[in-house]
PDB file of N, CA, C and O in Angstrom:
ATOM      1  N   MET A   1      93.089  81.845 118.375  1.00  0.00           N
ATOM      2  CA  MET A   1      93.088  83.277 118.259  1.00  0.00           C
ATOM      3  C   MET A   1      91.672  83.792 118.515  1.00  0.00           C
ATOM      4  O   MET A   1      90.720  83.323 117.914  1.00  0.00           O
ATOM      5  N   ARG A   2      91.545  84.750 119.405  1.00  0.00           N
ATOM      6  CA  ARG A   2      90.249  85.319 119.766  1.00  0.00           C
ATOM      7  C   ARG A   2      90.040  86.618 119.001  1.00  0.00           C
ATOM      8  O   ARG A   2      90.925  87.473 118.953  1.00  0.00           O
ATOM      9  N   LEU A   3      88.864  86.784 118.423  1.00  0.00           N
ATOM     10  CA  LEU A   3      88.520  88.013 117.727  1.00  0.00           C
ATOM     11  C   LEU A   3      87.537  88.793 118.589  1.00  0.00           C
ATOM     12  O   LEU A   3      86.488  88.292 118.956  1.00  0.00           O
ATOM     13  N   ASP A   4      87.877  90.033 118.920  1.00  0.00           N
ATOM     14  CA  ASP A   4      87.014  90.846 119.769  1.00  0.00           C
ATOM     15  C   ASP A   4      85.810  91.402 119.007  1.00  0.00           C
ATOM     16  O   ASP A   4      84.724  91.520 119.548  1.00  0.00           O
ATOM     17  N   ASN A   5      86.022  91.769 117.756  1.00  0.00           N
ATOM     18  CA  ASN A   5      84.965  92.384 116.959  1.00  0.00           C
ATOM     19  C   ASN A   5      84.979  91.755 115.568  1.00  0.00           C
ATOM     20  O   ASN A   5      85.386  92.397 114.600  1.00  0.00           O
ATOM     21  N   PRO A   6      84.570  90.497 115.437  1.00  0.00           N
ATOM     22  CA  PRO A   6      84.699  89.826 114.145  1.00  0.00           C
ATOM     23  C   PRO A   6      83.798  90.451 113.079  1.00  0.00           C
ATOM     24  O   PRO A   6      82.686  90.870 113.349  1.00  0.00           O
ATOM     25  N   ARG A   7      84.333  90.549 111.887  1.00  0.00           N
ATOM     26  CA  ARG A   7      83.589  91.066 110.740  1.00  0.00           C
ATOM     27  C   ARG A   7      83.906  90.170 109.547  1.00  0.00           C
ATOM     28  O   ARG A   7      85.055  89.810 109.327  1.00  0.00           O
ATOM     29  N   ILE A   8      82.885  89.828 108.785  1.00  0.00           N
ATOM     30  CA  ILE A   8      83.067  89.001 107.595  1.00  0.00           C
ATOM     31  C   ILE A   8      83.150  89.924 106.386  1.00  0.00           C
ATOM     32  O   ILE A   8      82.297  90.785 106.195  1.00  0.00           O
ATOM     33  N   VAL A   9      84.206  89.744 105.591  1.00  0.00           N
ATOM     34  CA  VAL A   9      84.469  90.578 104.428  1.00  0.00           C
ATOM     35  C   VAL A   9      84.543  89.678 103.209  1.00  0.00           C
ATOM     36  O   VAL A   9      85.137  88.604 103.260  1.00  0.00           O
ATOM     37  N   THR A  10      83.937  90.104 102.107  1.00  0.00           N
ATOM     38  CA  THR A  10      83.997  89.333 100.872  1.00  0.00           C
ATOM     39  C   THR A  10      84.626  90.190  99.780  1.00  0.00           C
ATOM     40  O   THR A  10      84.562  91.413  99.818  1.00  0.00           O
ATOM     41  N   ALA A  11      85.249  89.528  98.797  1.00  0.00           N
ATOM     42  CA  ALA A  11      85.873  90.240  97.684  1.00  0.00           C
ATOM     43  C   ALA A  11      86.044  89.284  96.513  1.00  0.00           C
ATOM     44  O   ALA A  11      85.989  88.061  96.688  1.00  0.00           O
ATOM     45  N   LYS A  12      86.248  89.853  95.332  1.00  0.00           N
ATOM     46  CA  LYS A  12      86.557  89.056  94.147  1.00  0.00           C
ATOM     47  C   LYS A  12      88.023  89.262  93.808  1.00  0.00           C
ATOM     48  O   LYS A  12      88.501  90.385  93.720  1.00  0.00           O
ATOM     49  N   HIS A  13      88.734  88.168  93.651  1.00  0.00           N
ATOM     50  CA  HIS A  13      90.152  88.209  93.300  1.00  0.00           C
ATOM     51  C   HIS A  13      90.287  87.699  91.873  1.00  0.00           C
ATOM     52  O   HIS A  13      89.635  86.729  91.503  1.00  0.00           O
ATOM     53  N   PRO A  14      91.135  88.328  91.039  1.00  0.00           N
ATOM     54  CA  PRO A  14      91.234  87.898  89.641  1.00  0.00           C
ATOM     55  C   PRO A  14      91.729  86.468  89.458  1.00  0.00           C
ATOM     56  O   PRO A  14      91.332  85.794  88.513  1.00  0.00           O
ATOM     57  N   ASN A  15      92.577  85.982  90.357  1.00  0.00           N
ATOM     58  CA  ASN A  15      93.125  84.633  90.213  1.00  0.00           C
ATOM     59  C   ASN A  15      92.456  83.602  91.112  1.00  0.00           C
ATOM     60  O   ASN A  15      92.376  82.436  90.768  1.00  0.00           O
ATOM     61  N   MET A  16      91.990  84.035  92.292  1.00  0.00           N
ATOM     62  CA  MET A  16      91.457  83.093  93.270  1.00  0.00           C
ATOM     63  C   MET A  16      89.930  83.045  93.294  1.00  0.00           C
ATOM     64  O   MET A  16      89.354  82.274  94.039  1.00  0.00           O
ATOM     65  N   GLY A  17      89.255  83.879  92.528  1.00  0.00           N
ATOM     66  CA  GLY A  17      87.790  83.878  92.508  1.00  0.00           C
ATOM     67  C   GLY A  17      87.218  84.624  93.698  1.00  0.00           C
ATOM     68  O   GLY A  17      87.804  85.590  94.192  1.00  0.00           O
ATOM     69  N   ASN A  18      86.076  84.192  94.172  1.00  0.00           N
ATOM     70  CA  ASN A  18      85.418  84.829  95.311  1.00  0.00           C
ATOM     71  C   ASN A  18      86.114  84.427  96.605  1.00  0.00           C
ATOM     72  O   ASN A  18      86.372  83.254  96.842  1.00  0.00           O
ATOM     73  N   LEU A  19      86.397  85.430  97.445  1.00  0.00           N
ATOM     74  CA  LEU A  19      87.074  85.191  98.715  1.00  0.00           C
ATOM     75  C   LEU A  19      86.193  85.659  99.858  1.00  0.00           C
ATOM     76  O   LEU A  19      85.427  86.612  99.715  1.00  0.00           O
ATOM     77  N   VAL A  20      86.306  84.983 100.974  1.00  0.00           N
ATOM     78  CA  VAL A  20      85.657  85.413 102.201  1.00  0.00           C
ATOM     79  C   VAL A  20      86.716  85.400 103.297  1.00  0.00           C
ATOM     80  O   VAL A  20      87.543  84.496 103.363  1.00  0.00           O
ATOM     81  N   GLY A  21      86.704  86.451 104.105  1.00  0.00           N
ATOM     82  CA  GLY A  21      87.688  86.554 105.175  1.00  0.00           C
ATOM     83  C   GLY A  21      87.033  87.029 106.460  1.00  0.00           C
ATOM     84  O   GLY A  21      85.992  87.675 106.432  1.00  0.00           O
ATOM     85  N   VAL A  22      87.654  86.712 107.569  1.00  0.00           N
ATOM     86  CA  VAL A  22      87.178  87.169 108.879  1.00  0.00           C
ATOM     87  C   VAL A  22      88.248  88.087 109.445  1.00  0.00           C
ATOM     88  O   VAL A  22      89.405  87.700 109.572  1.00  0.00           O
ATOM     89  N   THR A  23      87.845  89.330 109.747  1.00  0.00           N
ATOM     90  CA  THR A  23      88.780  90.308 110.289  1.00  0.00           C
ATOM     91  C   THR A  23      88.394  90.637 111.728  1.00  0.00           C
ATOM     92  O   THR A  23      87.318  90.271 112.184  1.00  0.00           O
ATOM     93  N   ASN A  24      89.254  91.363 112.393  1.00  0.00           N
ATOM     94  CA  ASN A  24      88.980  91.781 113.759  1.00  0.00           C
ATOM     95  C   ASN A  24      88.440  93.210 113.747  1.00  0.00           C
ATOM     96  O   ASN A  24      89.013  94.113 114.342  1.00  0.00           O
ATOM     97  N   GLY A  25      87.335  93.440 113.032  1.00  0.00           N
ATOM     98  CA  GLY A  25      86.685  94.737 112.972  1.00  0.00           C
ATOM     99  C   GLY A  25      87.015  95.538 111.733  1.00  0.00           C
ATOM    100  O   GLY A  25      86.351  96.520 111.445  1.00  0.00           O
ATOM    101  N   SER A  26      88.031  95.168 110.986  1.00  0.00           N
ATOM    102  CA  SER A  26      88.424  95.912 109.797  1.00  0.00           C
ATOM    103  C   SER A  26      87.508  95.572 108.624  1.00  0.00           C
ATOM    104  O   SER A  26      86.938  94.487 108.555  1.00  0.00           O
ATOM    105  N   ARG A  27      87.392  96.505 107.690  1.00  0.00           N
ATOM    106  CA  ARG A  27      86.593  96.270 106.486  1.00  0.00           C
ATOM    107  C   ARG A  27      87.461  95.872 105.292  1.00  0.00           C
ATOM    108  O   ARG A  27      86.974  95.759 104.180  1.00  0.00           O
ATOM    109  N   HIS A  28      88.768  95.690 105.519  1.00  0.00           N
ATOM    110  CA  HIS A  28      89.695  95.388 104.438  1.00  0.00           C
ATOM    111  C   HIS A  28      90.088  93.921 104.467  1.00  0.00           C
ATOM    112  O   HIS A  28      90.455  93.385 105.511  1.00  0.00           O
ATOM    113  N   LEU A  29      90.027  93.308 103.310  1.00  0.00           N
ATOM    114  CA  LEU A  29      90.364  91.887 103.197  1.00  0.00           C
ATOM    115  C   LEU A  29      91.835  91.638 103.519  1.00  0.00           C
ATOM    116  O   LEU A  29      92.201  90.571 104.003  1.00  0.00           O
ATOM    117  N   SER A  30      92.678  92.630 103.313  1.00  0.00           N
ATOM    118  CA  SER A  30      94.106  92.457 103.602  1.00  0.00           C
ATOM    119  C   SER A  30      94.371  92.264 105.098  1.00  0.00           C
ATOM    120  O   SER A  30      95.424  91.762 105.478  1.00  0.00           O
ATOM    121  N   ASP A  31      93.424  92.652 105.955  1.00  0.00           N
ATOM    122  CA  ASP A  31      93.566  92.482 107.403  1.00  0.00           C
ATOM    123  C   ASP A  31      92.946  91.189 107.913  1.00  0.00           C
ATOM    124  O   ASP A  31      92.819  90.994 109.116  1.00  0.00           O
ATOM    125  N   ALA A  32      92.570  90.283 107.015  1.00  0.00           N
ATOM    126  CA  ALA A  32      91.860  89.062 107.403  1.00  0.00           C
ATOM    127  C   ALA A  32      92.739  88.140 108.231  1.00  0.00           C
ATOM    128  O   ALA A  32      93.905  87.907 107.914  1.00  0.00           O
ATOM    129  N   LYS A  33      92.178  87.639 109.319  1.00  0.00           N
ATOM    130  CA  LYS A  33      92.853  86.638 110.144  1.00  0.00           C
ATOM    131  C   LYS A  33      92.648  85.253 109.553  1.00  0.00           C
ATOM    132  O   LYS A  33      93.498  84.383 109.658  1.00  0.00           O
ATOM    133  N   TYR A  34      91.484  85.034 108.953  1.00  0.00           N
ATOM    134  CA  TYR A  34      91.143  83.783 108.281  1.00  0.00           C
ATOM    135  C   TYR A  34      90.684  84.138 106.873  1.00  0.00           C
ATOM    136  O   TYR A  34      89.878  85.039 106.698  1.00  0.00           O
ATOM    137  N   LEU A  35      91.173  83.449 105.868  1.00  0.00           N
ATOM    138  CA  LEU A  35      90.860  83.751 104.480  1.00  0.00           C
ATOM    139  C   LEU A  35      90.627  82.456 103.729  1.00  0.00           C
ATOM    140  O   LEU A  35      91.375  81.493 103.892  1.00  0.00           O
ATOM    141  N   SER A  36      89.577  82.430 102.909  1.00  0.00           N
ATOM    142  CA  SER A  36      89.273  81.220 102.149  1.00  0.00           C
ATOM    143  C   SER A  36      88.651  81.589 100.812  1.00  0.00           C
ATOM    144  O   SER A  36      87.899  82.557 100.711  1.00  0.00           O
ATOM    145  N   SER A  37      88.989  80.833  99.808  1.00  0.00           N
ATOM    146  CA  SER A  37      88.349  80.974  98.511  1.00  0.00           C
ATOM    147  C   SER A  37      87.050  80.182  98.548  1.00  0.00           C
ATOM    148  O   SER A  37      87.009  79.058  99.050  1.00  0.00           O
ATOM    149  N   ILE A  38      85.975  80.766  98.044  1.00  0.00           N
ATOM    150  CA  ILE A  38      84.693  80.045  98.049  1.00  0.00           C
ATOM    151  C   ILE A  38      84.311  79.591  96.647  1.00  0.00           C
ATOM    152  O   ILE A  38      83.156  79.305  96.370  1.00  0.00           O
ATOM    153  N   HIS A  39      85.322  79.515  95.769  1.00  0.00           N
ATOM    154  CA  HIS A  39      85.090  78.968  94.439  1.00  0.00           C
ATOM    155  C   HIS A  39      84.865  77.470  94.565  1.00  0.00           C
ATOM    156  O   HIS A  39      85.659  76.763  95.185  1.00  0.00           O
ATOM    157  N   ILE A  40      83.774  76.981  94.008  1.00  0.00           N
ATOM    158  CA  ILE A  40      83.457  75.552  94.080  1.00  0.00           C
ATOM    159  C   ILE A  40      84.171  74.847  92.929  1.00  0.00           C
ATOM    160  O   ILE A  40      83.876  75.080  91.765  1.00  0.00           O
ATOM    161  N   GLY A  41      85.129  74.020  93.283  1.00  0.00           N
ATOM    162  CA  GLY A  41      85.911  73.301  92.279  1.00  0.00           C
ATOM    163  C   GLY A  41      85.393  71.899  92.040  1.00  0.00           C
ATOM    164  O   GLY A  41      84.622  71.348  92.832  1.00  0.00           O
ATOM    165  N   ASN A  42      85.824  71.312  90.941  1.00  0.00           N
ATOM    166  CA  ASN A  42      85.405  69.947  90.601  1.00  0.00           C
ATOM    167  C   ASN A  42      85.978  68.913  91.558  1.00  0.00           C
ATOM    168  O   ASN A  42      85.402  67.842  91.741  1.00  0.00           O
ATOM    169  N   ASP A  43      87.114  69.230  92.159  1.00  0.00           N
ATOM    170  CA  ASP A  43      87.766  68.261  93.050  1.00  0.00           C
ATOM    171  C   ASP A  43      87.316  68.385  94.507  1.00  0.00           C
ATOM    172  O   ASP A  43      87.777  67.630  95.356  1.00  0.00           O
ATOM    173  N   ASP A  44      86.380  69.302  94.807  1.00  0.00           N
ATOM    174  CA  ASP A  44      85.861  69.433  96.178  1.00  0.00           C
ATOM    175  C   ASP A  44      84.938  68.270  96.517  1.00  0.00           C
ATOM    176  O   ASP A  44      84.160  67.828  95.672  1.00  0.00           O
ATOM    177  N   ASP A  45      85.055  67.782  97.752  1.00  0.00           N
ATOM    178  CA  ASP A  45      84.141  66.724  98.175  1.00  0.00           C
ATOM    179  C   ASP A  45      82.765  67.335  98.491  1.00  0.00           C
ATOM    180  O   ASP A  45      82.579  68.551  98.461  1.00  0.00           O
ATOM    181  N   MET A  46      81.787  66.493  98.777  1.00  0.00           N
ATOM    182  CA  MET A  46      80.407  66.937  98.962  1.00  0.00           C
ATOM    183  C   MET A  46      80.274  67.880 100.162  1.00  0.00           C
ATOM    184  O   MET A  46      79.536  68.866 100.104  1.00  0.00           O
ATOM    185  N   GLU A  47      80.990  67.599 101.237  1.00  0.00           N
ATOM    186  CA  GLU A  47      80.916  68.441 102.430  1.00  0.00           C
ATOM    187  C   GLU A  47      81.458  69.853 102.145  1.00  0.00           C
ATOM    188  O   GLU A  47      80.858  70.851 102.537  1.00  0.00           O
ATOM    189  N   THR A  48      82.571  69.922 101.425  1.00  0.00           N
ATOM    190  CA  THR A  48      83.153  71.221 101.076  1.00  0.00           C
ATOM    191  C   THR A  48      82.248  71.985 100.128  1.00  0.00           C
ATOM    192  O   THR A  48      82.062  73.192 100.272  1.00  0.00           O
ATOM    193  N   ARG A  49      81.673  71.294  99.153  1.00  0.00           N
ATOM    194  CA  ARG A  49      80.724  71.951  98.231  1.00  0.00           C
ATOM    195  C   ARG A  49      79.536  72.520  98.988  1.00  0.00           C
ATOM    196  O   ARG A  49      79.097  73.633  98.725  1.00  0.00           O
ATOM    197  N   THR A  50      79.003  71.761  99.937  1.00  0.00           N
ATOM    198  CA  THR A  50      77.865  72.221 100.728  1.00  0.00           C
ATOM    199  C   THR A  50      78.244  73.445 101.544  1.00  0.00           C
ATOM    200  O   THR A  50      77.508  74.440 101.575  1.00  0.00           O
ATOM    201  N   PHE A  51      79.402  73.416 102.176  1.00  0.00           N
ATOM    202  CA  PHE A  51      79.894  74.533 102.972  1.00  0.00           C
ATOM    203  C   PHE A  51      80.031  75.798 102.119  1.00  0.00           C
ATOM    204  O   PHE A  51      79.568  76.874 102.488  1.00  0.00           O
ATOM    205  N   LYS A  52      80.637  75.672 100.953  1.00  0.00           N
ATOM    206  CA  LYS A  52      80.837  76.824 100.067  1.00  0.00           C
ATOM    207  C   LYS A  52      79.516  77.336  99.509  1.00  0.00           C
ATOM    208  O   LYS A  52      79.328  78.545  99.354  1.00  0.00           O
ATOM    209  N   THR A  53      78.576  76.446  99.231  1.00  0.00           N
ATOM    210  CA  THR A  53      77.257  76.861  98.758  1.00  0.00           C
ATOM    211  C   THR A  53      76.521  77.649  99.835  1.00  0.00           C
ATOM    212  O   THR A  53      75.877  78.668  99.548  1.00  0.00           O
ATOM    213  N   ILE A  54      76.626  77.213 101.068  1.00  0.00           N
ATOM    214  CA  ILE A  54      75.996  77.941 102.181  1.00  0.00           C
ATOM    215  C   ILE A  54      76.600  79.337 102.303  1.00  0.00           C
ATOM    216  O   ILE A  54      75.891  80.328 102.494  1.00  0.00           O
ATOM    217  N   ILE A  55      77.920  79.450 102.173  1.00  0.00           N
ATOM    218  CA  ILE A  55      78.571  80.761 102.244  1.00  0.00           C
ATOM    219  C   ILE A  55      78.077  81.652 101.105  1.00  0.00           C
ATOM    220  O   ILE A  55      77.802  82.840 101.312  1.00  0.00           O
ATOM    221  N   HIS A  56      77.933  81.100  99.903  1.00  0.00           N
ATOM    222  CA  HIS A  56      77.395  81.873  98.775  1.00  0.00           C
ATOM    223  C   HIS A  56      76.010  82.415  99.114  1.00  0.00           C
ATOM    224  O   HIS A  56      75.720  83.591  98.897  1.00  0.00           O
ATOM    225  N   CYS A  57      75.163  81.562  99.649  1.00  0.00           N
ATOM    226  CA  CYS A  57      73.799  81.977 100.004  1.00  0.00           C
ATOM    227  C   CYS A  57      73.808  83.058 101.085  1.00  0.00           C
ATOM    228  O   CYS A  57      73.059  84.029 101.013  1.00  0.00           O
ATOM    229  N   LEU A  58      74.658  82.905 102.097  1.00  0.00           N
ATOM    230  CA  LEU A  58      74.723  83.883 103.179  1.00  0.00           C
ATOM    231  C   LEU A  58      75.225  85.237 102.689  1.00  0.00           C
ATOM    232  O   LEU A  58      74.723  86.280 103.102  1.00  0.00           O
ATOM    233  N   THR A  59      76.211  85.241 101.781  1.00  0.00           N
ATOM    234  CA  THR A  59      76.720  86.520 101.290  1.00  0.00           C
ATOM    235  C   THR A  59      75.681  87.208 100.411  1.00  0.00           C
ATOM    236  O   THR A  59      75.527  88.421 100.470  1.00  0.00           O
ATOM    237  N   LYS A  60      74.934  86.437  99.622  1.00  0.00           N
ATOM    238  CA  LYS A  60      73.856  87.043  98.827  1.00  0.00           C
ATOM    239  C   LYS A  60      72.789  87.599  99.750  1.00  0.00           C
ATOM    240  O   LYS A  60      72.281  88.700  99.548  1.00  0.00           O
ATOM    241  N   GLU A  61      72.420  86.846 100.774  1.00  0.00           N
ATOM    242  CA  GLU A  61      71.417  87.294 101.738  1.00  0.00           C
ATOM    243  C   GLU A  61      71.898  88.552 102.455  1.00  0.00           C
ATOM    244  O   GLU A  61      71.142  89.485 102.663  1.00  0.00           O
ATOM    245  N   ASN A  62      73.174  88.594 102.799  1.00  0.00           N
ATOM    246  CA  ASN A  62      73.736  89.748 103.481  1.00  0.00           C
ATOM    247  C   ASN A  62      73.661  90.988 102.586  1.00  0.00           C
ATOM    248  O   ASN A  62      73.301  92.064 103.056  1.00  0.00           O
ATOM    249  N   ASP A  63      73.993  90.853 101.296  1.00  0.00           N
ATOM    250  CA  ASP A  63      73.886  91.986 100.375  1.00  0.00           C
ATOM    251  C   ASP A  63      72.450  92.447 100.250  1.00  0.00           C
ATOM    252  O   ASP A  63      72.164  93.646 100.239  1.00  0.00           O
ATOM    253  N   TYR A  64      71.522  91.499 100.178  1.00  0.00           N
ATOM    254  CA  TYR A  64      70.107  91.846 100.091  1.00  0.00           C
ATOM    255  C   TYR A  64      69.666  92.602 101.343  1.00  0.00           C
ATOM    256  O   TYR A  64      68.971  93.617 101.266  1.00  0.00           O
ATOM    257  N   LEU A  65      70.077  92.122 102.508  1.00  0.00           N
ATOM    258  CA  LEU A  65      69.692  92.772 103.760  1.00  0.00           C
ATOM    259  C   LEU A  65      70.283  94.173 103.872  1.00  0.00           C
ATOM    260  O   LEU A  65      69.627  95.087 104.375  1.00  0.00           O
ATOM    261  N   LYS A  66      71.509  94.371 103.391  1.00  0.00           N
ATOM    262  CA  LYS A  66      72.108  95.705 103.409  1.00  0.00           C
ATOM    263  C   LYS A  66      71.302  96.668 102.539  1.00  0.00           C
ATOM    264  O   LYS A  66      71.023  97.795 102.941  1.00  0.00           O
ATOM    265  N   ARG A  67      70.932  96.221 101.329  1.00  0.00           N
ATOM    266  CA  ARG A  67      70.139  97.075 100.432  1.00  0.00           C
ATOM    267  C   ARG A  67      68.775  97.379 101.037  1.00  0.00           C
ATOM    268  O   ARG A  67      68.297  98.516 100.987  1.00  0.00           O
ATOM    269  N   GLU A  68      68.151  96.374 101.604  1.00  0.00           N
ATOM    270  CA  GLU A  68      66.832  96.554 102.214  1.00  0.00           C
ATOM    271  C   GLU A  68      66.915  97.517 103.402  1.00  0.00           C
ATOM    272  O   GLU A  68      66.048  98.372 103.584  1.00  0.00           O
ATOM    273  N   ASN A  69      67.962  97.396 104.202  1.00  0.00           N
ATOM    274  CA  ASN A  69      68.141  98.288 105.346  1.00  0.00           C
ATOM    275  C   ASN A  69      68.316  99.733 104.874  1.00  0.00           C
ATOM    276  O   ASN A  69      67.724 100.646 105.454  1.00  0.00           O
ATOM    277  N   ARG A  70      69.117  99.954 103.823  1.00  0.00           N
ATOM    278  CA  ARG A  70      69.291 101.307 103.285  1.00  0.00           C
ATOM    279  C   ARG A  70      67.966 101.872 102.792  1.00  0.00           C
ATOM    280  O   ARG A  70      67.646 103.039 103.025  1.00  0.00           O
ATOM    281  N   ARG A  71      67.176 101.041 102.111  1.00  0.00           N
ATOM    282  CA  ARG A  71      65.889 101.482 101.588  1.00  0.00           C
ATOM    283  C   ARG A  71      64.952 101.866 102.731  1.00  0.00           C
ATOM    284  O   ARG A  71      64.308 102.919 102.699  1.00  0.00           O
ATOM    285  N   LEU A  72      64.904 101.038 103.772  1.00  0.00           N
ATOM    286  CA  LEU A  72      64.030 101.327 104.906  1.00  0.00           C
ATOM    287  C   LEU A  72      64.490 102.568 105.676  1.00  0.00           C
ATOM    288  O   LEU A  72      63.653 103.358 106.128  1.00  0.00           O
ATOM    289  N   MET A  73      65.805 102.754 105.804  1.00  0.00           N
ATOM    290  CA  MET A  73      66.308 103.950 106.485  1.00  0.00           C
ATOM    291  C   MET A  73      65.962 105.203 105.696  1.00  0.00           C
ATOM    292  O   MET A  73      65.621 106.240 106.271  1.00  0.00           O
ATOM    293  N   LYS A  74      66.011 105.111 104.371  1.00  0.00           N
ATOM    294  CA  LYS A  74      65.650 106.251 103.529  1.00  0.00           C
ATOM    295  C   LYS A  74      64.175 106.604 103.731  1.00  0.00           C
ATOM    296  O   LYS A  74      63.826 107.773 103.899  1.00  0.00           O
ATOM    297  N   ILE A  75      63.311 105.593 103.753  1.00  0.00           N
ATOM    298  CA  ILE A  75      61.885 105.815 103.985  1.00  0.00           C
ATOM    299  C   ILE A  75      61.673 106.393 105.380  1.00  0.00           C
ATOM    300  O   ILE A  75      60.901 107.335 105.568  1.00  0.00           O
ATOM    301  N   HIS A  76      62.396 105.872 106.364  1.00  0.00           N
ATOM    302  CA  HIS A  76      62.276 106.357 107.740  1.00  0.00           C
ATOM    303  C   HIS A  76      62.652 107.838 107.833  1.00  0.00           C
ATOM    304  O   HIS A  76      61.967 108.623 108.489  1.00  0.00           O
ATOM    305  N   HIS A  77      63.740 108.222 107.150  1.00  0.00           N
ATOM    306  CA  HIS A  77      64.161 109.627 107.178  1.00  0.00           C
ATOM    307  C   HIS A  77      63.136 110.509 106.474  1.00  0.00           C
ATOM    308  O   HIS A  77      62.872 111.634 106.899  1.00  0.00           O
ATOM    309  N   GLU A  78      62.546 110.023 105.382  1.00  0.00           N
ATOM    310  CA  GLU A  78      61.540 110.802 104.669  1.00  0.00           C
ATOM    311  C   GLU A  78      60.300 111.002 105.542  1.00  0.00           C
ATOM    312  O   GLU A  78      59.767 112.100 105.631  1.00  0.00           O
ATOM    313  N   ILE A  79      59.871 109.945 106.213  1.00  0.00           N
ATOM    314  CA  ILE A  79      58.710 110.053 107.087  1.00  0.00           C
ATOM    315  C   ILE A  79      59.026 110.945 108.278  1.00  0.00           C
ATOM    316  O   ILE A  79      58.233 111.792 108.672  1.00  0.00           O
ATOM    317  N   GLY A  80      60.205 110.780 108.858  1.00  0.00           N
ATOM    318  CA  GLY A  80      60.617 111.620 109.973  1.00  0.00           C
ATOM    319  C   GLY A  80      60.667 113.085 109.588  1.00  0.00           C
ATOM    320  O   GLY A  80      60.287 113.965 110.343  1.00  0.00           O
ATOM    321  N   GLY A  81      61.136 113.363 108.349  1.00  0.00           N
ATOM    322  CA  GLY A  81      61.178 114.736 107.866  1.00  0.00           C
ATOM    323  C   GLY A  81      59.792 115.318 107.703  1.00  0.00           C
ATOM    324  O   GLY A  81      59.563 116.492 107.981  1.00  0.00           O
ATOM    325  N   LEU A  82      58.843 114.479 107.266  1.00  0.00           N
ATOM    326  CA  LEU A  82      57.473 114.971 107.096  1.00  0.00           C
ATOM    327  C   LEU A  82      56.802 115.241 108.442  1.00  0.00           C
ATOM    328  O   LEU A  82      56.049 116.167 108.572  1.00  0.00           O
ATOM    329  N   CYS A  83      57.109 114.427 109.422  1.00  0.00           N
ATOM    330  CA  CYS A  83      56.470 114.584 110.739  1.00  0.00           C
ATOM    331  C   CYS A  83      56.978 115.825 111.477  1.00  0.00           C
ATOM    332  O   CYS A  83      56.266 116.388 112.278  1.00  0.00           O
ATOM    333  N   ARG A  84      58.221 116.213 111.194  1.00  0.00           N
ATOM    334  CA  ARG A  84      58.797 117.343 111.913  1.00  0.00           C
ATOM    335  C   ARG A  84      58.281 118.690 111.418  1.00  0.00           C
ATOM    336  O   ARG A  84      58.340 119.663 112.110  1.00  0.00           O
ATOM    337  N   THR A  85      57.776 118.764 110.194  1.00  0.00           N
ATOM    338  CA  THR A  85      57.334 120.060 109.646  1.00  0.00           C
ATOM    339  C   THR A  85      55.938 120.420 110.069  1.00  0.00           C
ATOM    340  O   THR A  85      55.186 119.707 110.579  1.00  0.00           O
TER     341      THR A  85
END
């Protein structure tokens, strides 16, 4: 299956824990073409644990980058507003 506009979506589910899904441009987890729980279980082998840990790190990094981008855009708009007056 080919995705034209892939987007990674994360969510917390009450029974399945943290979920990550890949959609075709949608922001809703219900539209996910691929869906996986990233809860690290005791029965996971080392390769699966490593994979899920990497996903945890990437989602945290992604949230950090989103916040940082919003902060920088706010500063950019403030500076732009000052330059225009």
